Amino acid sequence: MARKITLDFLKTEAASGMVLGLAALAALIVANSPLAPAYFAWLKSEHILQVGPLLLELMISDWIKEGLMAVFFLVVGLEIKYEILKGELSDPRQLATPVLAALGGMIAPALVYLAVSGLLDGPHGGWPIPLATDIAFALAVFAVAARGLPSSLRVFLLTLAIVDDLGAIALIAVLFSSGVDWVPLAWVAGLLAVAALFASRRRVAAPFWVLGFGLVWYLTVLAGLSTSLTAVAFALIVPVADRSDDQQSPLKEAMHDLHPYVAYLVLPLFAFAKAGVSFAGLSLEQAFAPLVLGIALGLFVGKQIGVFGFAWLASALKIGRRPTDATWLELYGVSLLCGVGFTMSLFVGILAFPGAVDSVEQVEVKLGVLAGSFLSVVLGASVLALATRRRKILAETATDTHAS
């Protein structure tokens, strides 16, 4: 069953990568067309949500960042819990290499970014931006370029991305949750505790889960805390065990029901809202600004060095081992794909440099993320295609030798 859940996730997320690409391309086209003023005005427009006595007014860009992306992080939290209890992360022996590789994939990009910003006198606050991996895009490229390669590489990539998500969520908690209002936050903690108690003792109907998540989300926004944190916390209280009456797991049901919406609506809409960068008036100096270069090189250079280097180190020290039946060239191709930051990097970029969607810092963040992700896609796909062709040639040679 764990295998089936993993494959379902891979299938959904890989396919959604294509939709993400189209959404990002649409954003770039619109932002550089006569529709650009309407596009940016739409993102800045204020909209009110009122449910009974509850009232909330946010800009469209904030509704997407704090609202829809909370659903994304809820799914991430559900997946993390499932993988730890029932899936790939439940066996410690399978964890060492991807966990260490993920650690390297966070350390090296940060060091590359800080080195670039130090040399070019750029802003130091952007170092968390190149630490994340966009699993949807990475899996989409892997599905196209790595047909015929061992499935262990997909599991390696998925496990690494889960650990990456945990690291990103921890950074968000530590770095980007200042100025918290403790009264609504106390209510959030109380609601989570009550929900956890009910979930452990009796069956909770789906409408109550939806209502509970909505209320926790609302109080989180009032508290000034990133909704990604409480979304993951809420996911951790959803029961993974099967119900006694219908033998269905609430957690697996939620994953199954929410995955398509996240893959084909939430993430593409976020990409459309955040990838739109206008090239009008863009100078060569801004295109190669320290912030742009730091993020781009952090993703493209730092990720591959950190992931591949720490994976090799784990194998050399006998702490872990290379993915089953995979070669080092194939693992290097996967390491390159980890440099596709895109949606997660854009999300962290918004938190690191808060401001208008068309501010100088946000434009440079988008340029850096797009450049680093594009380079990682091109070289990663090329290396994996080469590795696939090499494996095919070796298999044909072995067959001919055996036949003769």
Tab-separated table of N, CA and C in Angstrom, residues 236-383:
chain	number	residue	atom	x	y	z
A	236	LEU	N	-0.727	17.037	11.182
A	236	LEU	CA	-0.156	16.043	12.079
A	236	LEU	C	-1.177	15.446	13.046
A	237	ILE	N	-2.339	16.088	13.203
A	237	ILE	CA	-3.349	15.521	14.097
A	237	ILE	C	-4.386	14.686	13.350
A	238	VAL	N	-4.315	14.671	12.022
A	238	VAL	CA	-5.248	13.856	11.236
A	238	VAL	C	-4.866	12.384	11.393
A	239	PRO	N	-5.787	11.525	11.810
A	239	PRO	CA	-5.453	10.111	12.075
A	239	PRO	C	-5.009	9.377	10.808
A	240	VAL	N	-3.990	8.539	10.961
A	240	VAL	CA	-3.522	7.720	9.843
A	240	VAL	C	-4.123	6.320	9.899
A	241	ALA	N	-4.564	5.882	11.087
A	241	ALA	CA	-5.119	4.533	11.253
A	241	ALA	C	-6.490	4.424	10.573
A	242	ASP	N	-6.799	3.228	10.086
A	242	ASP	CA	-8.092	2.993	9.440
A	242	ASP	C	-9.220	3.073	10.454
A	243	ARG	N	-10.356	3.623	10.006
A	243	ARG	CA	-11.547	3.620	10.852
A	243	ARG	C	-12.087	2.199	10.978
A	244	SER	N	-12.712	1.909	12.098
A	244	SER	CA	-13.189	0.545	12.340
A	244	SER	C	-14.403	0.187	11.483
A	245	ASP	N	-15.214	1.187	11.098
A	245	ASP	CA	-16.448	0.874	10.385
A	245	ASP	C	-16.244	0.654	8.888
A	246	ASP	N	-15.446	1.524	8.222
A	246	ASP	CA	-15.276	1.383	6.780
A	246	ASP	C	-13.839	1.060	6.362
A	247	GLN	N	-12.943	0.872	7.348
A	247	GLN	CA	-11.556	0.509	7.080
A	247	GLN	C	-10.850	1.515	6.164
A	248	GLN	N	-11.183	2.790	6.302
A	248	GLN	CA	-10.546	3.844	5.518
A	248	GLN	C	-9.751	4.763	6.442
A	249	SER	N	-8.580	5.195	5.972
A	249	SER	CA	-7.739	6.098	6.746
A	249	SER	C	-8.104	7.549	6.430
A	250	PRO	N	-8.467	8.359	7.441
A	250	PRO	CA	-8.770	9.773	7.191
A	250	PRO	C	-7.622	10.507	6.519
A	251	LEU	N	-6.386	10.178	6.921
A	251	LEU	CA	-5.231	10.866	6.346
A	251	LEU	C	-5.082	10.533	4.865
A	252	LYS	N	-5.209	9.243	4.512
A	252	LYS	CA	-5.080	8.858	3.109
A	252	LYS	C	-6.228	9.408	2.273
A	253	GLU	N	-7.417	9.480	2.862
A	253	GLU	CA	-8.551	10.075	2.158
A	253	GLU	C	-8.292	11.541	1.858
A	254	ALA	N	-7.774	12.259	2.850
A	254	ALA	CA	-7.497	13.680	2.661
A	254	ALA	C	-6.418	13.883	1.601
A	255	MET	N	-5.357	13.066	1.637
A	255	MET	CA	-4.307	13.153	0.623
A	255	MET	C	-4.878	12.920	-0.765
A	256	HIS	N	-5.687	11.879	-0.892
A	256	HIS	CA	-6.273	11.522	-2.186
A	256	HIS	C	-7.193	12.621	-2.709
A	257	ASP	N	-7.984	13.208	-1.813
A	257	ASP	CA	-8.954	14.213	-2.236
A	257	ASP	C	-8.308	15.559	-2.557
A	258	LEU	N	-7.265	15.922	-1.808
A	258	LEU	CA	-6.681	17.249	-1.960
A	258	LEU	C	-5.574	17.327	-3.011
A	259	HIS	N	-4.895	16.212	-3.279
A	259	HIS	CA	-3.772	16.228	-4.218
A	259	HIS	C	-4.120	16.840	-5.569
A	260	PRO	N	-5.203	16.438	-6.221
A	260	PRO	CA	-5.497	17.026	-7.539
A	260	PRO	C	-5.711	18.534	-7.489
A	261	TYR	N	-6.386	19.022	-6.437
A	261	TYR	CA	-6.636	20.460	-6.321
A	261	TYR	C	-5.332	21.229	-6.117
A	262	VAL	N	-4.451	20.669	-5.299
A	262	VAL	CA	-3.158	21.310	-5.069
A	262	VAL	C	-2.312	21.282	-6.335
A	263	ALA	N	-2.283	20.124	-7.000
A	263	ALA	CA	-1.426	19.945	-8.165
A	263	ALA	C	-1.887	20.764	-9.363
A	264	TYR	N	-3.201	20.838	-9.575
A	264	TYR	CA	-3.702	21.444	-10.803
A	264	TYR	C	-4.389	22.796	-10.612
A	265	LEU	N	-4.518	23.257	-9.372
A	265	LEU	CA	-5.135	24.559	-9.132
A	265	LEU	C	-4.271	25.448	-8.245
A	266	VAL	N	-3.961	24.976	-7.029
A	266	VAL	CA	-3.252	25.816	-6.060
A	266	VAL	C	-1.872	26.216	-6.561
A	267	LEU	N	-1.025	25.240	-6.901
A	267	LEU	CA	0.332	25.556	-7.328
A	267	LEU	C	0.377	26.311	-8.660
A	268	PRO	N	-0.410	25.919	-9.678
A	268	PRO	CA	-0.402	26.725	-10.914
A	268	PRO	C	-0.870	28.158	-10.700
A	269	LEU	N	-1.885	28.359	-9.851
A	269	LEU	CA	-2.355	29.722	-9.584
A	269	LEU	C	-1.286	30.521	-8.852
A	270	PHE	N	-0.596	29.872	-7.915
A	270	PHE	CA	0.512	30.543	-7.225
A	270	PHE	C	1.605	30.912	-8.224
A	271	ALA	N	1.922	29.985	-9.137
A	271	ALA	CA	2.943	30.256	-10.154
A	271	ALA	C	2.515	31.421	-11.046
A	272	PHE	N	1.242	31.456	-11.436
A	272	PHE	CA	0.757	32.541	-12.281
A	272	PHE	C	0.832	33.881	-11.559
A	273	ALA	N	0.572	33.869	-10.255
A	273	ALA	CA	0.579	35.109	-9.484
A	273	ALA	C	1.987	35.597	-9.169
A	274	LYS	N	2.935	34.666	-9.032
A	274	LYS	CA	4.258	35.047	-8.539
A	274	LYS	C	5.369	35.013	-9.583
A	275	ALA	N	5.164	34.345	-10.721
A	275	ALA	CA	6.225	34.241	-11.725
A	275	ALA	C	6.190	35.391	-12.717
A	276	GLY	N	5.151	36.218	-12.667
A	276	GLY	CA	5.042	37.317	-13.613
A	276	GLY	C	6.038	38.418	-13.315
A	277	VAL	N	7.042	38.547	-14.140
A	277	VAL	CA	8.038	39.610	-13.983
A	277	VAL	C	8.111	40.386	-15.296
A	278	SER	N	8.011	41.688	-15.193
A	278	SER	CA	8.051	42.537	-16.376
A	278	SER	C	9.496	42.856	-16.739
A	279	PHE	N	9.835	42.654	-18.006
A	279	PHE	CA	11.183	42.957	-18.488
A	279	PHE	C	11.286	44.375	-19.031
A	280	ALA	N	10.176	45.117	-18.969
A	280	ALA	CA	10.180	46.496	-19.445
A	280	ALA	C	11.101	47.346	-18.575
A	281	GLY	N	12.037	47.986	-19.197
A	281	GLY	CA	12.970	48.829	-18.462
A	281	GLY	C	14.027	48.067	-17.687
A	282	LEU	N	14.067	46.746	-17.883
A	282	LEU	CA	15.056	45.936	-17.162
A	282	LEU	C	16.436	46.167	-17.750
A	283	SER	N	17.350	46.585	-16.921
A	283	SER	CA	18.709	46.852	-17.379
A	283	SER	C	19.591	45.623	-17.181
A	284	LEU	N	20.694	45.611	-17.896
A	284	LEU	CA	21.655	44.513	-17.753
A	284	LEU	C	22.195	44.468	-16.338
A	285	GLU	N	22.300	45.650	-15.732
A	285	GLU	CA	22.798	45.725	-14.352
A	285	GLU	C	21.850	45.021	-13.395
A	286	GLN	N	20.540	45.217	-13.559
A	286	GLN	CA	19.580	44.566	-12.671
A	286	GLN	C	19.494	43.068	-12.948
A	287	ALA	N	19.625	42.691	-14.230
A	287	ALA	CA	19.569	41.266	-14.580
A	287	ALA	C	20.706	40.488	-13.932
A	288	PHE	N	21.818	41.178	-13.663
A	288	PHE	CA	22.964	40.519	-13.025
A	288	PHE	C	23.241	41.128	-11.653
A	289	ALA	N	22.179	41.559	-10.996
A	289	ALA	CA	22.301	42.115	-9.647
A	289	ALA	C	22.742	41.030	-8.671
A	290	PRO	N	23.384	41.420	-7.561
A	290	PRO	CA	23.856	40.420	-6.581
A	290	PRO	C	22.759	39.472	-6.103
A	291	LEU	N	21.538	39.993	-5.889
A	291	LEU	CA	20.439	39.143	-5.429
A	291	LEU	C	20.078	38.105	-6.487
A	292	VAL	N	20.044	38.516	-7.752
A	292	VAL	CA	19.729	37.593	-8.845
A	292	VAL	C	20.789	36.498	-8.945
A	293	LEU	N	22.061	36.915	-8.963
A	293	LEU	CA	23.158	35.951	-9.104
A	293	LEU	C	23.242	35.022	-7.890
A	294	GLY	N	23.029	35.571	-6.700
A	294	GLY	CA	23.107	34.745	-5.491
A	294	GLY	C	22.078	33.633	-5.497
A	295	ILE	N	20.832	33.980	-5.869
A	295	ILE	CA	19.773	32.968	-5.902
A	295	ILE	C	20.012	31.969	-7.032
A	296	ALA	N	20.323	32.480	-8.223
A	296	ALA	CA	20.509	31.603	-9.384
A	296	ALA	C	21.663	30.630	-9.167
A	297	LEU	N	22.803	31.129	-8.683
A	297	LEU	CA	23.951	30.255	-8.454
A	297	LEU	C	23.734	29.352	-7.252
A	298	GLY	N	23.004	29.830	-6.270
A	298	GLY	CA	22.680	28.984	-5.129
A	298	GLY	C	21.875	27.769	-5.560
A	299	LEU	N	20.872	27.982	-6.426
A	299	LEU	CA	20.053	26.877	-6.921
A	299	LEU	C	20.840	25.979	-7.871
A	300	PHE	N	21.500	26.588	-8.852
A	300	PHE	CA	22.134	25.801	-9.906
A	300	PHE	C	23.450	25.150	-9.455
A	301	VAL	N	24.289	25.912	-8.776
A	301	VAL	CA	25.605	25.392	-8.359
A	301	VAL	C	25.526	24.769	-6.968
A	302	GLY	N	24.946	25.511	-6.028
A	302	GLY	CA	24.923	25.037	-4.648
A	302	GLY	C	24.157	23.746	-4.464
A	303	LYS	N	22.993	23.632	-5.096
A	303	LYS	CA	22.176	22.428	-4.936
A	303	LYS	C	22.891	21.181	-5.431
A	304	GLN	N	23.444	21.236	-6.628
A	304	GLN	CA	24.078	20.032	-7.170
A	304	GLN	C	25.308	19.626	-6.369
A	305	ILE	N	26.072	20.612	-5.917
A	305	ILE	CA	27.256	20.305	-5.104
A	305	ILE	C	26.836	19.698	-3.767
A	306	GLY	N	25.862	20.319	-3.114
A	306	GLY	CA	25.440	19.847	-1.801
A	306	GLY	C	24.791	18.486	-1.838
A	307	VAL	N	23.829	18.281	-2.757
A	307	VAL	CA	23.109	17.008	-2.825
A	307	VAL	C	24.041	15.880	-3.243
A	308	PHE	N	24.738	16.064	-4.353
A	308	PHE	CA	25.607	14.996	-4.846
A	308	PHE	C	26.785	14.754	-3.904
A	309	GLY	N	27.372	15.837	-3.389
A	309	GLY	CA	28.535	15.703	-2.508
A	309	GLY	C	28.205	14.965	-1.222
A	310	PHE	N	27.082	15.298	-0.600
A	310	PHE	CA	26.710	14.643	0.647
A	310	PHE	C	26.237	13.209	0.405
A	311	ALA	N	25.616	12.940	-0.759
A	311	ALA	CA	25.227	11.570	-1.089
A	311	ALA	C	26.465	10.699	-1.272
A	312	TRP	N	27.472	11.250	-1.956
A	312	TRP	CA	28.735	10.511	-2.139
A	312	TRP	C	29.414	10.297	-0.791
A	313	LEU	N	29.398	11.323	0.048
A	313	LEU	CA	30.038	11.218	1.366
A	313	LEU	C	29.347	10.155	2.214
A	314	ALA	N	28.025	10.087	2.168
A	314	ALA	CA	27.289	9.077	2.930
A	314	ALA	C	27.682	7.675	2.493
A	315	SER	N	27.848	7.492	1.193
A	315	SER	CA	28.249	6.190	0.668
A	315	SER	C	29.695	5.866	1.041
A	316	ALA	N	30.578	6.864	0.927
A	316	ALA	CA	31.998	6.650	1.226
A	316	ALA	C	32.228	6.314	2.694
A	317	LEU	N	31.435	6.924	3.573
A	317	LEU	CA	31.578	6.679	5.012
A	317	LEU	C	30.762	5.486	5.499
A	318	LYS	N	30.078	4.802	4.557
A	318	LYS	CA	29.257	3.614	4.869
A	318	LYS	C	28.062	3.954	5.762
A	319	ILE	N	27.692	5.242	5.791
A	319	ILE	CA	26.511	5.643	6.561
A	319	ILE	C	25.252	5.295	5.785
A	320	GLY	N	25.304	5.498	4.500
A	320	GLY	CA	24.195	5.187	3.617
A	320	GLY	C	24.716	4.491	2.377
A	321	ARG	N	23.833	4.373	1.395
A	321	ARG	CA	24.262	3.751	0.143
A	321	ARG	C	23.533	4.402	-1.026
A	322	ARG	N	24.126	4.230	-2.180
A	322	ARG	CA	23.546	4.768	-3.400
A	322	ARG	C	22.202	4.105	-3.671
A	323	PRO	N	21.233	4.836	-4.266
A	323	PRO	CA	19.954	4.211	-4.613
A	323	PRO	C	20.152	2.917	-5.396
A	324	THR	N	19.336	1.922	-5.115
A	324	THR	CA	19.482	0.589	-5.692
A	324	THR	C	19.532	0.633	-7.214
A	325	ASP	N	20.571	-0.025	-7.774
A	325	ASP	CA	20.765	-0.174	-9.227
A	325	ASP	C	21.042	1.134	-9.950
A	326	ALA	N	21.247	2.226	-9.228
A	326	ALA	CA	21.517	3.513	-9.869
A	326	ALA	C	23.020	3.763	-9.964
A	327	THR	N	23.443	4.482	-11.008
A	327	THR	CA	24.846	4.857	-11.173
A	327	THR	C	25.066	6.260	-10.621
A	328	TRP	N	26.340	6.621	-10.475
A	328	TRP	CA	26.648	7.956	-9.969
A	328	TRP	C	26.238	9.028	-10.979
A	329	LEU	N	26.336	8.730	-12.276
A	329	LEU	CA	25.911	9.691	-13.287
A	329	LEU	C	24.412	9.959	-13.171
A	330	GLU	N	23.644	8.908	-12.961
A	330	GLU	CA	22.199	9.068	-12.806
A	330	GLU	C	21.857	9.868	-11.544
A	331	LEU	N	22.595	9.590	-10.478
A	331	LEU	CA	22.365	10.324	-9.231
A	331	LEU	C	22.751	11.800	-9.388
A	332	TYR	N	23.780	12.052	-10.197
A	332	TYR	CA	24.178	13.446	-10.455
A	332	TYR	C	23.072	14.185	-11.214
A	333	GLY	N	22.433	13.489	-12.162
A	333	GLY	CA	21.315	14.102	-12.881
A	333	GLY	C	20.180	14.471	-11.951
A	334	VAL	N	19.867	13.591	-10.998
A	334	VAL	CA	18.827	13.883	-10.005
A	334	VAL	C	19.249	15.051	-9.122
A	335	SER	N	20.534	15.104	-8.771
A	335	SER	CA	21.042	16.201	-7.943
A	335	SER	C	20.854	17.545	-8.649
A	336	LEU	N	21.035	17.557	-9.964
A	336	LEU	CA	20.818	18.782	-10.725
A	336	LEU	C	19.348	19.214	-10.676
A	337	LEU	N	18.442	18.249	-10.770
A	337	LEU	CA	17.015	18.581	-10.728
A	337	LEU	C	16.597	19.179	-9.393
A	338	CYS	N	17.350	18.896	-8.345
A	338	CYS	CA	17.029	19.472	-7.036
A	338	CYS	C	17.215	20.983	-7.026
A	339	GLY	N	17.884	21.510	-8.053
A	339	GLY	CA	18.058	22.956	-8.166
A	339	GLY	C	16.849	23.675	-8.742
A	340	VAL	N	15.790	22.915	-9.043
A	340	VAL	CA	14.543	23.533	-9.507
A	340	VAL	C	13.777	23.995	-8.267
A	341	GLY	N	13.948	25.247	-7.903
A	341	GLY	CA	13.310	25.757	-6.688
A	341	GLY	C	11.892	26.224	-6.926
A	342	PHE	N	11.696	27.017	-7.889
A	342	PHE	CA	10.457	27.603	-8.368
A	342	PHE	C	9.448	27.940	-7.267
A	343	THR	N	8.314	27.202	-7.140
A	343	THR	CA	7.226	27.669	-6.266
A	343	THR	C	7.677	27.852	-4.816
A	344	MET	N	8.433	26.895	-4.273
A	344	MET	CA	8.870	27.014	-2.880
A	344	MET	C	9.850	28.167	-2.711
A	345	SER	N	10.768	28.336	-3.667
A	345	SER	CA	11.731	29.433	-3.585
A	345	SER	C	11.031	30.780	-3.715
A	346	LEU	N	10.045	30.864	-4.615
A	346	LEU	CA	9.274	32.104	-4.750
A	346	LEU	C	8.516	32.414	-3.463
A	347	PHE	N	7.981	31.369	-2.832
A	347	PHE	CA	7.246	31.557	-1.578
A	347	PHE	C	8.172	32.102	-0.492
A	348	VAL	N	9.345	31.506	-0.347
A	348	VAL	CA	10.297	31.986	0.659
A	348	VAL	C	10.774	33.389	0.308
A	349	GLY	N	10.913	33.656	-1.009
A	349	GLY	CA	11.342	34.985	-1.450
A	349	GLY	C	10.374	36.074	-1.044
A	350	ILE	N	9.078	35.758	-1.065
A	350	ILE	CA	8.061	36.723	-0.639
A	350	ILE	C	8.222	37.034	0.842
A	351	LEU	N	8.530	35.997	1.632
A	351	LEU	CA	8.699	36.190	3.076
A	351	LEU	C	10.002	36.920	3.396
A	352	ALA	N	11.051	36.621	2.621
A	352	ALA	CA	12.356	37.227	2.890
A	352	ALA	C	12.393	38.701	2.505
A	353	PHE	N	11.673	39.049	1.426
A	353	PHE	CA	11.647	40.438	0.960
A	353	PHE	C	10.201	40.876	0.762
A	354	PRO	N	9.468	41.091	1.853
A	354	PRO	CA	8.063	41.485	1.735
A	354	PRO	C	7.935	42.847	1.065
A	355	GLY	N	6.922	42.978	0.251
A	355	GLY	CA	6.702	44.238	-0.461
A	355	GLY	C	5.800	44.009	-1.645
A	356	ALA	N	5.691	45.011	-2.478
A	356	ALA	CA	4.831	44.938	-3.653
A	356	ALA	C	5.345	43.872	-4.617
A	357	VAL	N	4.398	43.289	-5.377
A	357	VAL	CA	4.762	42.207	-6.295
A	357	VAL	C	5.692	42.688	-7.405
A	358	ASP	N	5.688	44.008	-7.687
A	358	ASP	CA	6.549	44.544	-8.741
A	358	ASP	C	7.682	45.401	-8.163
A	359	SER	N	7.994	45.185	-6.870
A	359	SER	CA	9.112	45.911	-6.262
A	359	SER	C	10.426	45.411	-6.833
A	360	VAL	N	11.471	46.198	-6.631
A	360	VAL	CA	12.790	45.836	-7.170
A	360	VAL	C	13.248	44.485	-6.633
A	361	GLU	N	13.094	44.290	-5.316
A	361	GLU	CA	13.550	43.030	-4.712
A	361	GLU	C	12.765	41.837	-5.238
A	362	GLN	N	11.441	41.991	-5.382
A	362	GLN	CA	10.630	40.883	-5.869
A	362	GLN	C	10.940	40.549	-7.319
A	363	VAL	N	11.207	41.564	-8.133
A	363	VAL	CA	11.603	41.321	-9.521
A	363	VAL	C	12.920	40.546	-9.562
A	364	GLU	N	13.869	40.936	-8.733
A	364	GLU	CA	15.166	40.260	-8.723
A	364	GLU	C	15.060	38.850	-8.161
A	365	VAL	N	14.190	38.650	-7.163
A	365	VAL	CA	13.958	37.302	-6.641
A	365	VAL	C	13.423	36.404	-7.752
A	366	LYS	N	12.435	36.897	-8.485
A	366	LYS	CA	11.838	36.101	-9.564
A	366	LYS	C	12.862	35.785	-10.646
A	367	LEU	N	13.674	36.779	-11.022
A	367	LEU	CA	14.697	36.548	-12.043
A	367	LEU	C	15.693	35.476	-11.585
A	368	GLY	N	16.125	35.565	-10.343
A	368	GLY	CA	17.082	34.588	-9.823
A	368	GLY	C	16.509	33.194	-9.754
A	369	VAL	N	15.269	33.074	-9.273
A	369	VAL	CA	14.626	31.760	-9.167
A	369	VAL	C	14.399	31.152	-10.547
A	370	LEU	N	13.897	31.961	-11.473
A	370	LEU	CA	13.641	31.459	-12.824
A	370	LEU	C	14.930	31.047	-13.518
A	371	ALA	N	15.992	31.848	-13.374
A	371	ALA	CA	17.262	31.534	-14.021
A	371	ALA	C	17.882	30.265	-13.445
A	372	GLY	N	17.953	30.175	-12.116
A	372	GLY	CA	18.543	28.996	-11.487
A	372	GLY	C	17.748	27.733	-11.775
A	373	SER	N	16.430	27.828	-11.748
A	373	SER	CA	15.585	26.668	-12.026
A	373	SER	C	15.711	26.238	-13.486
A	374	PHE	N	15.751	27.216	-14.410
A	374	PHE	CA	15.866	26.898	-15.837
A	374	PHE	C	17.186	26.186	-16.134
A	375	LEU	N	18.288	26.693	-15.588
A	375	LEU	CA	19.587	26.053	-15.805
A	375	LEU	C	19.605	24.638	-15.238
A	376	SER	N	19.001	24.461	-14.074
A	376	SER	CA	18.955	23.136	-13.453
A	376	SER	C	18.130	22.162	-14.284
A	377	VAL	N	17.021	22.644	-14.852
A	377	VAL	CA	16.187	21.795	-15.703
A	377	VAL	C	16.955	21.361	-16.951
A	378	VAL	N	17.586	22.314	-17.619
A	378	VAL	CA	18.271	22.022	-18.886
A	378	VAL	C	19.411	21.035	-18.679
A	379	LEU	N	20.300	21.315	-17.725
A	379	LEU	CA	21.442	20.420	-17.523
A	379	LEU	C	21.005	19.107	-16.888
A	380	GLY	N	20.062	19.153	-15.950
A	380	GLY	CA	19.586	17.927	-15.314
A	380	GLY	C	18.939	16.994	-16.307
A	381	ALA	N	18.079	17.529	-17.176
A	381	ALA	CA	17.425	16.708	-18.192
A	381	ALA	C	18.449	16.138	-19.171
A	382	SER	N	19.449	16.927	-19.509
A	382	SER	CA	20.492	16.462	-20.440
A	382	SER	C	21.292	15.313	-19.851
A	383	VAL	N	21.676	15.450	-18.581
A	383	VAL	CA	22.463	14.394	-17.934
A	383	VAL	C	21.631	13.115	-17.797
